[in-house]
Each structure stands twice: as structure tokens, then as C-alpha cells.
PDB file of N, CA and C in Angstrom:
ATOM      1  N   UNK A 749      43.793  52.923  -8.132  1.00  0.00           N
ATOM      2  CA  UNK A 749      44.030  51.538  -8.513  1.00  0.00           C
ATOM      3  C   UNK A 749      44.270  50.644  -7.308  1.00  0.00           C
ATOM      4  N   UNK A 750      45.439  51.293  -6.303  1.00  0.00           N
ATOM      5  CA  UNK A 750      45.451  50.139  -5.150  1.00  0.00           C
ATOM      6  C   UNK A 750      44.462  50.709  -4.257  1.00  0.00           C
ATOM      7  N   UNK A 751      44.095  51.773  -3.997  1.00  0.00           N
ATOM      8  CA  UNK A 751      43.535  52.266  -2.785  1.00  0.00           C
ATOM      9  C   UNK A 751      44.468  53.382  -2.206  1.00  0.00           C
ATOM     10  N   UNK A 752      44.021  53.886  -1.107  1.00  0.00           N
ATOM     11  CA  UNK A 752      45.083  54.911  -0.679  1.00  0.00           C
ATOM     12  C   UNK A 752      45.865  54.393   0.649  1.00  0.00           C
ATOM     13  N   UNK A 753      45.102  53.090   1.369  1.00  0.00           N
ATOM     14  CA  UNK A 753      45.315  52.579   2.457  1.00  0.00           C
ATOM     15  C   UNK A 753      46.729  51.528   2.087  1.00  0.00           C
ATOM     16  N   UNK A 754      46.473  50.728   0.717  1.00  0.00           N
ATOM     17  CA  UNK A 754      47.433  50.231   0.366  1.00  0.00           C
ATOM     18  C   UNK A 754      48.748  51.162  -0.389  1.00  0.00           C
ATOM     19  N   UNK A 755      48.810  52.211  -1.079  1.00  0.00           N
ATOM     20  CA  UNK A 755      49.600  53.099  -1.588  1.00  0.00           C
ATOM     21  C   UNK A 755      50.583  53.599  -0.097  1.00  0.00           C
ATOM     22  N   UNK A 756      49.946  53.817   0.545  1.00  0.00           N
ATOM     23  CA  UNK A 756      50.616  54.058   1.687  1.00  0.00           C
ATOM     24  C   UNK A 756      51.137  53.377   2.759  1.00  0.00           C
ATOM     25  N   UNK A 757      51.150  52.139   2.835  1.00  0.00           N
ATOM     26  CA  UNK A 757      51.751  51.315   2.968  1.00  0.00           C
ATOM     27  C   UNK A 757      53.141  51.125   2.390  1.00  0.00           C
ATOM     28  N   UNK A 758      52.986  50.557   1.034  1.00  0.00           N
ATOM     29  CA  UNK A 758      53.968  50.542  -0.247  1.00  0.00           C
ATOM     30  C   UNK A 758      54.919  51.720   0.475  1.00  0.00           C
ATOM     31  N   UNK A 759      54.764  52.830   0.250  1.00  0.00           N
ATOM     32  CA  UNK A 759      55.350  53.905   0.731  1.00  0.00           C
ATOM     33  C   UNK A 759      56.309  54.434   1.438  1.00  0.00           C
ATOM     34  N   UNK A 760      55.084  53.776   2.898  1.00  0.00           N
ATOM     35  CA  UNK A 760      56.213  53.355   4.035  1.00  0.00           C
ATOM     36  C   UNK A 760      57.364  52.726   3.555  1.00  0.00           C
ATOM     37  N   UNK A 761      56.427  51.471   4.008  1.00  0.00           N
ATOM     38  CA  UNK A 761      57.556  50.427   3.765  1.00  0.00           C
ATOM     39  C   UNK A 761      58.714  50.857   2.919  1.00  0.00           C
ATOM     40  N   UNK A 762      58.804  51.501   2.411  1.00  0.00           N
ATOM     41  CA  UNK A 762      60.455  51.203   1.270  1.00  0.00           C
ATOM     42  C   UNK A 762      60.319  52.755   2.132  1.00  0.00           C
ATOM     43  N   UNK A 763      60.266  53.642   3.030  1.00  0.00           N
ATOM     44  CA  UNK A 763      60.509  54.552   3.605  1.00  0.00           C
ATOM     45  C   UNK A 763      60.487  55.731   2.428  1.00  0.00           C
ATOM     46  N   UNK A 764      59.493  55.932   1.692  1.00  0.00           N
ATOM     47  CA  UNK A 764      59.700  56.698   0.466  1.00  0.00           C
ATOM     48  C   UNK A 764      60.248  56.992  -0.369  1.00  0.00           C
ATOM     49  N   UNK A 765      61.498  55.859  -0.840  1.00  0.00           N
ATOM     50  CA  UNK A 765      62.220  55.748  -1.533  1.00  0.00           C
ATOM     51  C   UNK A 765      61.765  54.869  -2.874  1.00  0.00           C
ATOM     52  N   UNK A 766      62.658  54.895  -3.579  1.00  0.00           N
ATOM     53  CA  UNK A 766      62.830  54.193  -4.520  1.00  0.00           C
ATOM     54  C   UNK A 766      63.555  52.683  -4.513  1.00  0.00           C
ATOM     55  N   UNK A 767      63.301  51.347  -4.089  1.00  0.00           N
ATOM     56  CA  UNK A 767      63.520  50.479  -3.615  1.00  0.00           C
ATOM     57  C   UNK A 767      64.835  50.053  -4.273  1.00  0.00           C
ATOM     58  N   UNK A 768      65.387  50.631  -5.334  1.00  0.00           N
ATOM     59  CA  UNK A 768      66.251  50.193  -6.750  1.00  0.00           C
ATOM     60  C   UNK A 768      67.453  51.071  -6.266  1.00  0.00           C
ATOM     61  N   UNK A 769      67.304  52.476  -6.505  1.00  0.00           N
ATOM     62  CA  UNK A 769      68.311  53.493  -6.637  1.00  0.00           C
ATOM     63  C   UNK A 769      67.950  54.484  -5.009  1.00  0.00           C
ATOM     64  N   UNK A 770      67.167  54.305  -4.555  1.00  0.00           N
ATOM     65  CA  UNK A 770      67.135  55.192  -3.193  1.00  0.00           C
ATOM     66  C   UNK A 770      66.812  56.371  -3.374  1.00  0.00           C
ATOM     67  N   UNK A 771      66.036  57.464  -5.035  1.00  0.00           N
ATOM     68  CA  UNK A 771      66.062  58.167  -5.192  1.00  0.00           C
ATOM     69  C   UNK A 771      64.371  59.064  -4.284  1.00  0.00           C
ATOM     70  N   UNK A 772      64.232  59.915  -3.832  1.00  0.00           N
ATOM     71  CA  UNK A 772      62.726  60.101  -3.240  1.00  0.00           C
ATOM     72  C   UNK A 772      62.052  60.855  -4.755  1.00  0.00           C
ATOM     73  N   UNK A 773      62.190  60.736  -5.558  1.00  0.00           N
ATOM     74  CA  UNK A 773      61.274  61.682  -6.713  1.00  0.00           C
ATOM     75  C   UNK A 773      61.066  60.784  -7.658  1.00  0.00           C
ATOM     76  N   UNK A 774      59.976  61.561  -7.675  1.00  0.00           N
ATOM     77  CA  UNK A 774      59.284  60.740  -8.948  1.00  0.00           C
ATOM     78  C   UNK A 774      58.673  59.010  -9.085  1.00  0.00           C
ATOM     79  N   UNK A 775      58.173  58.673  -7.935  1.00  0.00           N
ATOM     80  CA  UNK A 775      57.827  57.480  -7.372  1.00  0.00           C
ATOM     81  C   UNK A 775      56.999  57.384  -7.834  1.00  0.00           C
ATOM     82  N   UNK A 776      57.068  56.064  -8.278  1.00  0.00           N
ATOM     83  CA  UNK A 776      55.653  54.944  -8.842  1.00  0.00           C
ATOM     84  C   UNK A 776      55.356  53.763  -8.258  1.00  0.00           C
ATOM     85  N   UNK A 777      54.671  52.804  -7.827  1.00  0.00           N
ATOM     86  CA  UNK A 777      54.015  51.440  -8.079  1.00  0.00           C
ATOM     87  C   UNK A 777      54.461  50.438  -8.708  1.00  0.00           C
ATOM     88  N   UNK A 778      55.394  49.745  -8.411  1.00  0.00           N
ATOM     89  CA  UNK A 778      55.157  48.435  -9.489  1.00  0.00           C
ATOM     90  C   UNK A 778      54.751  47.432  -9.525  1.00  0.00           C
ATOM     91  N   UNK A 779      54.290  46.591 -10.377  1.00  0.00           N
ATOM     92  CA  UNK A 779      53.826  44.968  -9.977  1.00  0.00           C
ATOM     93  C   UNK A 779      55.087  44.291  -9.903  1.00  0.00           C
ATOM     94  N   UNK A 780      55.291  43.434  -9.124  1.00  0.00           N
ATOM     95  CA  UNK A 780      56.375  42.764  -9.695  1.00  0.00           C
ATOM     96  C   UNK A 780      56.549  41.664 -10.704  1.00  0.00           C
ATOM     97  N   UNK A 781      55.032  40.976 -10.680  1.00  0.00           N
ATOM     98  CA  UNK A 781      54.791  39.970 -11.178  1.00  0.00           C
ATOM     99  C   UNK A 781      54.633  40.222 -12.690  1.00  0.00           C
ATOM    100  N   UNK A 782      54.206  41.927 -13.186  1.00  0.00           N
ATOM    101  CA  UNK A 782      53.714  42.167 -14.219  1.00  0.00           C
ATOM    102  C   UNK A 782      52.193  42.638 -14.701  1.00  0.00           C
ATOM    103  N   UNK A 783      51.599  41.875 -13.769  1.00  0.00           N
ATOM    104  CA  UNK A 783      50.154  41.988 -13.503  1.00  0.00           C
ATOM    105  C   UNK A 783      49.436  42.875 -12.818  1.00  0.00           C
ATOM    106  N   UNK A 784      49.753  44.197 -13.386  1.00  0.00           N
ATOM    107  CA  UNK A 784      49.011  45.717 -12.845  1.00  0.00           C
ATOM    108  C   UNK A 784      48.011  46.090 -14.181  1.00  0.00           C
ATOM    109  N   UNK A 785      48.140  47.642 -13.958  1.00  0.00           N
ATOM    110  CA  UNK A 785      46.915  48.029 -15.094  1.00  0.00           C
ATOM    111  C   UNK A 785      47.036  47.078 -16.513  1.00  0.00           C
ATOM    112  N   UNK A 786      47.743  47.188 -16.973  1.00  0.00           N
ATOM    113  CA  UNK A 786      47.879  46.709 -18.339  1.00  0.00           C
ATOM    114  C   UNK A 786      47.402  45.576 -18.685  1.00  0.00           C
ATOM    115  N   UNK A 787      46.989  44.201 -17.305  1.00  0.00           N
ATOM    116  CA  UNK A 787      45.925  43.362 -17.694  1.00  0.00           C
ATOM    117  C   UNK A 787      44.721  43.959 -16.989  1.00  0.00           C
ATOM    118  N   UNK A 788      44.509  44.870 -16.619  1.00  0.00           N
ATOM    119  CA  UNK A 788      43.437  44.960 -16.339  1.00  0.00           C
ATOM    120  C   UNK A 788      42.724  45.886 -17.420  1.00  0.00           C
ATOM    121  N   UNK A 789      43.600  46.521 -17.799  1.00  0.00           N
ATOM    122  CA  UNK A 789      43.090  47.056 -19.474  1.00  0.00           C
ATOM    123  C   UNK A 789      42.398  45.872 -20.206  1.00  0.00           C
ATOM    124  N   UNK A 790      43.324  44.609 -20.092  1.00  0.00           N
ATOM    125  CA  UNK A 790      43.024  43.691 -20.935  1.00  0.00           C
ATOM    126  C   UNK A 790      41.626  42.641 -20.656  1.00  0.00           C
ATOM    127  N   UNK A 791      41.351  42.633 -19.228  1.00  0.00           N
ATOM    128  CA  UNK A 791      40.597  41.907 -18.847  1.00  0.00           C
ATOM    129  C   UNK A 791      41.304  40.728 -17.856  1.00  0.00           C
ATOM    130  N   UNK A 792      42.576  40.993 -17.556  1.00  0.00           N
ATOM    131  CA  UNK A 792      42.887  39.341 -17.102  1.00  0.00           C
ATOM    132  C   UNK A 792      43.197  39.768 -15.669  1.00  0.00           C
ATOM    133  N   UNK A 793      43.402  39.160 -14.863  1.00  0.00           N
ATOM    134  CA  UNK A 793      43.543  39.015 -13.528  1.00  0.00           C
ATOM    135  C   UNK A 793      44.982  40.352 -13.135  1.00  0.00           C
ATOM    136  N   UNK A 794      44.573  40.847 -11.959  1.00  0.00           N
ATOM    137  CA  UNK A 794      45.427  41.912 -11.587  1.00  0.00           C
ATOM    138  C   UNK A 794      45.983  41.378 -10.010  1.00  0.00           C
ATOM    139  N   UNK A 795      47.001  41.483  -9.890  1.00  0.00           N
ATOM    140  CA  UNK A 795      47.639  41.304  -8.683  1.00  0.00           C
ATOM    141  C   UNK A 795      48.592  42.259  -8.054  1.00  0.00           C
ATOM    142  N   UNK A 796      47.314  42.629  -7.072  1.00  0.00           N
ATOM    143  CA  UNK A 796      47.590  43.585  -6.111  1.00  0.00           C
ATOM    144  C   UNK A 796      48.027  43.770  -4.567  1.00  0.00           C
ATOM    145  N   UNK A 797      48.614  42.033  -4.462  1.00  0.00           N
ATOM    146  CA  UNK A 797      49.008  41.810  -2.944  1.00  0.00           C
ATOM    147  C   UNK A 797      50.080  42.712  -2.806  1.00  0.00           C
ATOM    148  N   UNK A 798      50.332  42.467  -1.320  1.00  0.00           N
ATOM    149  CA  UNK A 798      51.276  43.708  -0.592  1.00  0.00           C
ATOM    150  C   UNK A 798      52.914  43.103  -1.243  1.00  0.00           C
ATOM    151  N   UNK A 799      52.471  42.029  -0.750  1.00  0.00           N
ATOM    152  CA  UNK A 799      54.081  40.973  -1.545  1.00  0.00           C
ATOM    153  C   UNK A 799      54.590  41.031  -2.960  1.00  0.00           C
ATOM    154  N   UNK A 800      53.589  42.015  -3.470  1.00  0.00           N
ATOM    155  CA  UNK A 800      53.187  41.655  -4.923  1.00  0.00           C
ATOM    156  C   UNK A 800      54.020  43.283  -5.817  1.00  0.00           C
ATOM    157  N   UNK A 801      53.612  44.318  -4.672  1.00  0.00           N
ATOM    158  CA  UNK A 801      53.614  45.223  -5.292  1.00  0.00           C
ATOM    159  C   UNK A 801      55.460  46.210  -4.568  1.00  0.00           C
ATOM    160  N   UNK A 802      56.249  46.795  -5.116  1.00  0.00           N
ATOM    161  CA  UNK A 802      56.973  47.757  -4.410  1.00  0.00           C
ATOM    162  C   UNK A 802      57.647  49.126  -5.058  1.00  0.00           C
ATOM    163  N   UNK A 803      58.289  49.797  -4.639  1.00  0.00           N
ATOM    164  CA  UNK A 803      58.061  51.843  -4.766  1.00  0.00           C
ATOM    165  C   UNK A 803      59.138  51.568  -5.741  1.00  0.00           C
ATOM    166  N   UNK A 804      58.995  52.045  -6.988  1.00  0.00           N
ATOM    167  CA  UNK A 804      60.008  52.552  -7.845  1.00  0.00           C
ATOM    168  C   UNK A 804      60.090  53.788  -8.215  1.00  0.00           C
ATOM    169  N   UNK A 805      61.263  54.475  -8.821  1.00  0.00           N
ATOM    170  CA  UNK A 805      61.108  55.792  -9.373  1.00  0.00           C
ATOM    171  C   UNK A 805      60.990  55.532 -11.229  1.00  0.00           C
ATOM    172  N   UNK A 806      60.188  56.371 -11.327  1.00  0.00           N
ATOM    173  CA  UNK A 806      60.141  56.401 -12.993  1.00  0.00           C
ATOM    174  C   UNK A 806      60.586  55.860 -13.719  1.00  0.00           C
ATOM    175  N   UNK A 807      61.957  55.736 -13.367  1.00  0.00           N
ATOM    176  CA  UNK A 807      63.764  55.607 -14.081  1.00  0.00           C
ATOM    177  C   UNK A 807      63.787  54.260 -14.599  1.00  0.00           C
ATOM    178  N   UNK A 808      64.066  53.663 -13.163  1.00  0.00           N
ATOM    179  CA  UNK A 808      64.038  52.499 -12.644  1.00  0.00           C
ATOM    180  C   UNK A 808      62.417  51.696 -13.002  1.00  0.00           C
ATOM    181  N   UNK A 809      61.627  51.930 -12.696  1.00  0.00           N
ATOM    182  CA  UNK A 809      60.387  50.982 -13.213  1.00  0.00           C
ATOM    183  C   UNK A 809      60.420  51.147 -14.696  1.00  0.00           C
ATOM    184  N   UNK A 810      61.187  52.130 -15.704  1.00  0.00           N
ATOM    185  CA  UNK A 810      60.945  52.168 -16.998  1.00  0.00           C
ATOM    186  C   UNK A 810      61.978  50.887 -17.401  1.00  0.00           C
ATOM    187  N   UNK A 811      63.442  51.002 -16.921  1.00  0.00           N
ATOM    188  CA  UNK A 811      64.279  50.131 -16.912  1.00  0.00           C
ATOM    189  C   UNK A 811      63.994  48.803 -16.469  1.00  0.00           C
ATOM    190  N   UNK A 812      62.756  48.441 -15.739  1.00  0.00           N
ATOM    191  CA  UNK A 812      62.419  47.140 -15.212  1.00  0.00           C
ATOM    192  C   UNK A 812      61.377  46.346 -16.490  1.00  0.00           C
ATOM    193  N   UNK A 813      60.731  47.797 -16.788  1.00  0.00           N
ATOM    194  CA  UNK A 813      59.261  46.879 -17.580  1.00  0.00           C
ATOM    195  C   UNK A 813      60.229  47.192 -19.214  1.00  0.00           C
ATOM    196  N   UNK A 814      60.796  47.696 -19.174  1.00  0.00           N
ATOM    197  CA  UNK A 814      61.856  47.559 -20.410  1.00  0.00           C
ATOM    198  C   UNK A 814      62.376  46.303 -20.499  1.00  0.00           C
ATOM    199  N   UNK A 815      62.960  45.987 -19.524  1.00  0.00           N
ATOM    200  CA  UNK A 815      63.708  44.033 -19.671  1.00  0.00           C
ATOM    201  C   UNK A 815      62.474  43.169 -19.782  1.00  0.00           C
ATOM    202  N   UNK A 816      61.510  43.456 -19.332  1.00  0.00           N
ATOM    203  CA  UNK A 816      60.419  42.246 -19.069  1.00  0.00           C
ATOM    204  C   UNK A 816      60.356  42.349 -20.790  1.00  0.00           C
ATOM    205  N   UNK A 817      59.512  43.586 -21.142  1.00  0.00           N
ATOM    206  CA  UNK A 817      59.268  43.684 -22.745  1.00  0.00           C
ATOM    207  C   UNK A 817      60.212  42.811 -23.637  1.00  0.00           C
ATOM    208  N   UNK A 818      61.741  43.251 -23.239  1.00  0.00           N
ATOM    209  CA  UNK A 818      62.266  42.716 -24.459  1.00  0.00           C
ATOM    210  C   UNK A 818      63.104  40.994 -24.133  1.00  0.00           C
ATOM    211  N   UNK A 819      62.158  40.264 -22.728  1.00  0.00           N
ATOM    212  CA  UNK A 819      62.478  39.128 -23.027  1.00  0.00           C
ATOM    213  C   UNK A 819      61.661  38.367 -23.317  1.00  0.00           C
ATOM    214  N   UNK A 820      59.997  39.179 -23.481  1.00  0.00           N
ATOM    215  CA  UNK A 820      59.081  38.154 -23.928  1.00  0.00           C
ATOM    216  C   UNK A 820      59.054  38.039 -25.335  1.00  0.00           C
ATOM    217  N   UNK A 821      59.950  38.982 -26.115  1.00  0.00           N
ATOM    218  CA  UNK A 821      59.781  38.923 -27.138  1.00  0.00           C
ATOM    219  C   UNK A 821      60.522  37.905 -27.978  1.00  0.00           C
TER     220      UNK A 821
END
């Protein structure tokens, strides 16, 4: 999805951590904006800048896109 040139970046940068809790396992990707796969499932614009994107663990990105969910509702 980002590339491997950009994944590793991301990476670095937060020194392989988890940017939230500092945990090294189980690391994911997040958008911050919202705008990762899930519009691109949809068709709508994906934003994949470096500014855009930073390292979460599982936990923590479930707990992030959990609040987004339940304030658009």
C-alpha cells in the first residue's frame, strides 16, 4: 500500500515503536487523517504523505479508529 521505501521510513522515524504506548509489537500504519485503505476500497482519495501517516500498535490504532467511528456517528 505505501511502498517499502515509505514503510520504512514510518518505521524509523518513530524508532520502531509504537508512537502512542512505546510498545515494539505488533505495529501497524496509520492515516491520521483517516484516509487509508478504506477510501480506497471506496474509490475516494487516499492520503499517503509522510506527515500524513505514523507507527501504531494494533491496540492503540484499534483505540484510535474506534473514537473516529463513534464520533461520526
Amino acid at each position: 500500500r505505501f511502498g517499502l521505501e515509505t514503510a520504512n521510513t514510518i518505521y524509523c522515524r518513530a524508532n520502531r515503536q509504537c508512537e502512542i504506548c512505546q510498545t515494539s509489537v505488533d505495529l501497524t500504519i496509520d492515516h491520521i487523517d483517516g484516509k487509508g485503505r478504506h477510501n480506497e476500497e471506496k474509490g475516494l482519495p487516499v492520503n499517503n504523505d509522510l506527515e500524513n501517516l505514523r507507527l501504531l500498535c494494533r491496540r492503540c490504532h484499534g483505540r484510535i479508529d474506534g473514537s473516529k467511528r463513534s464520533k461520526r456517528k
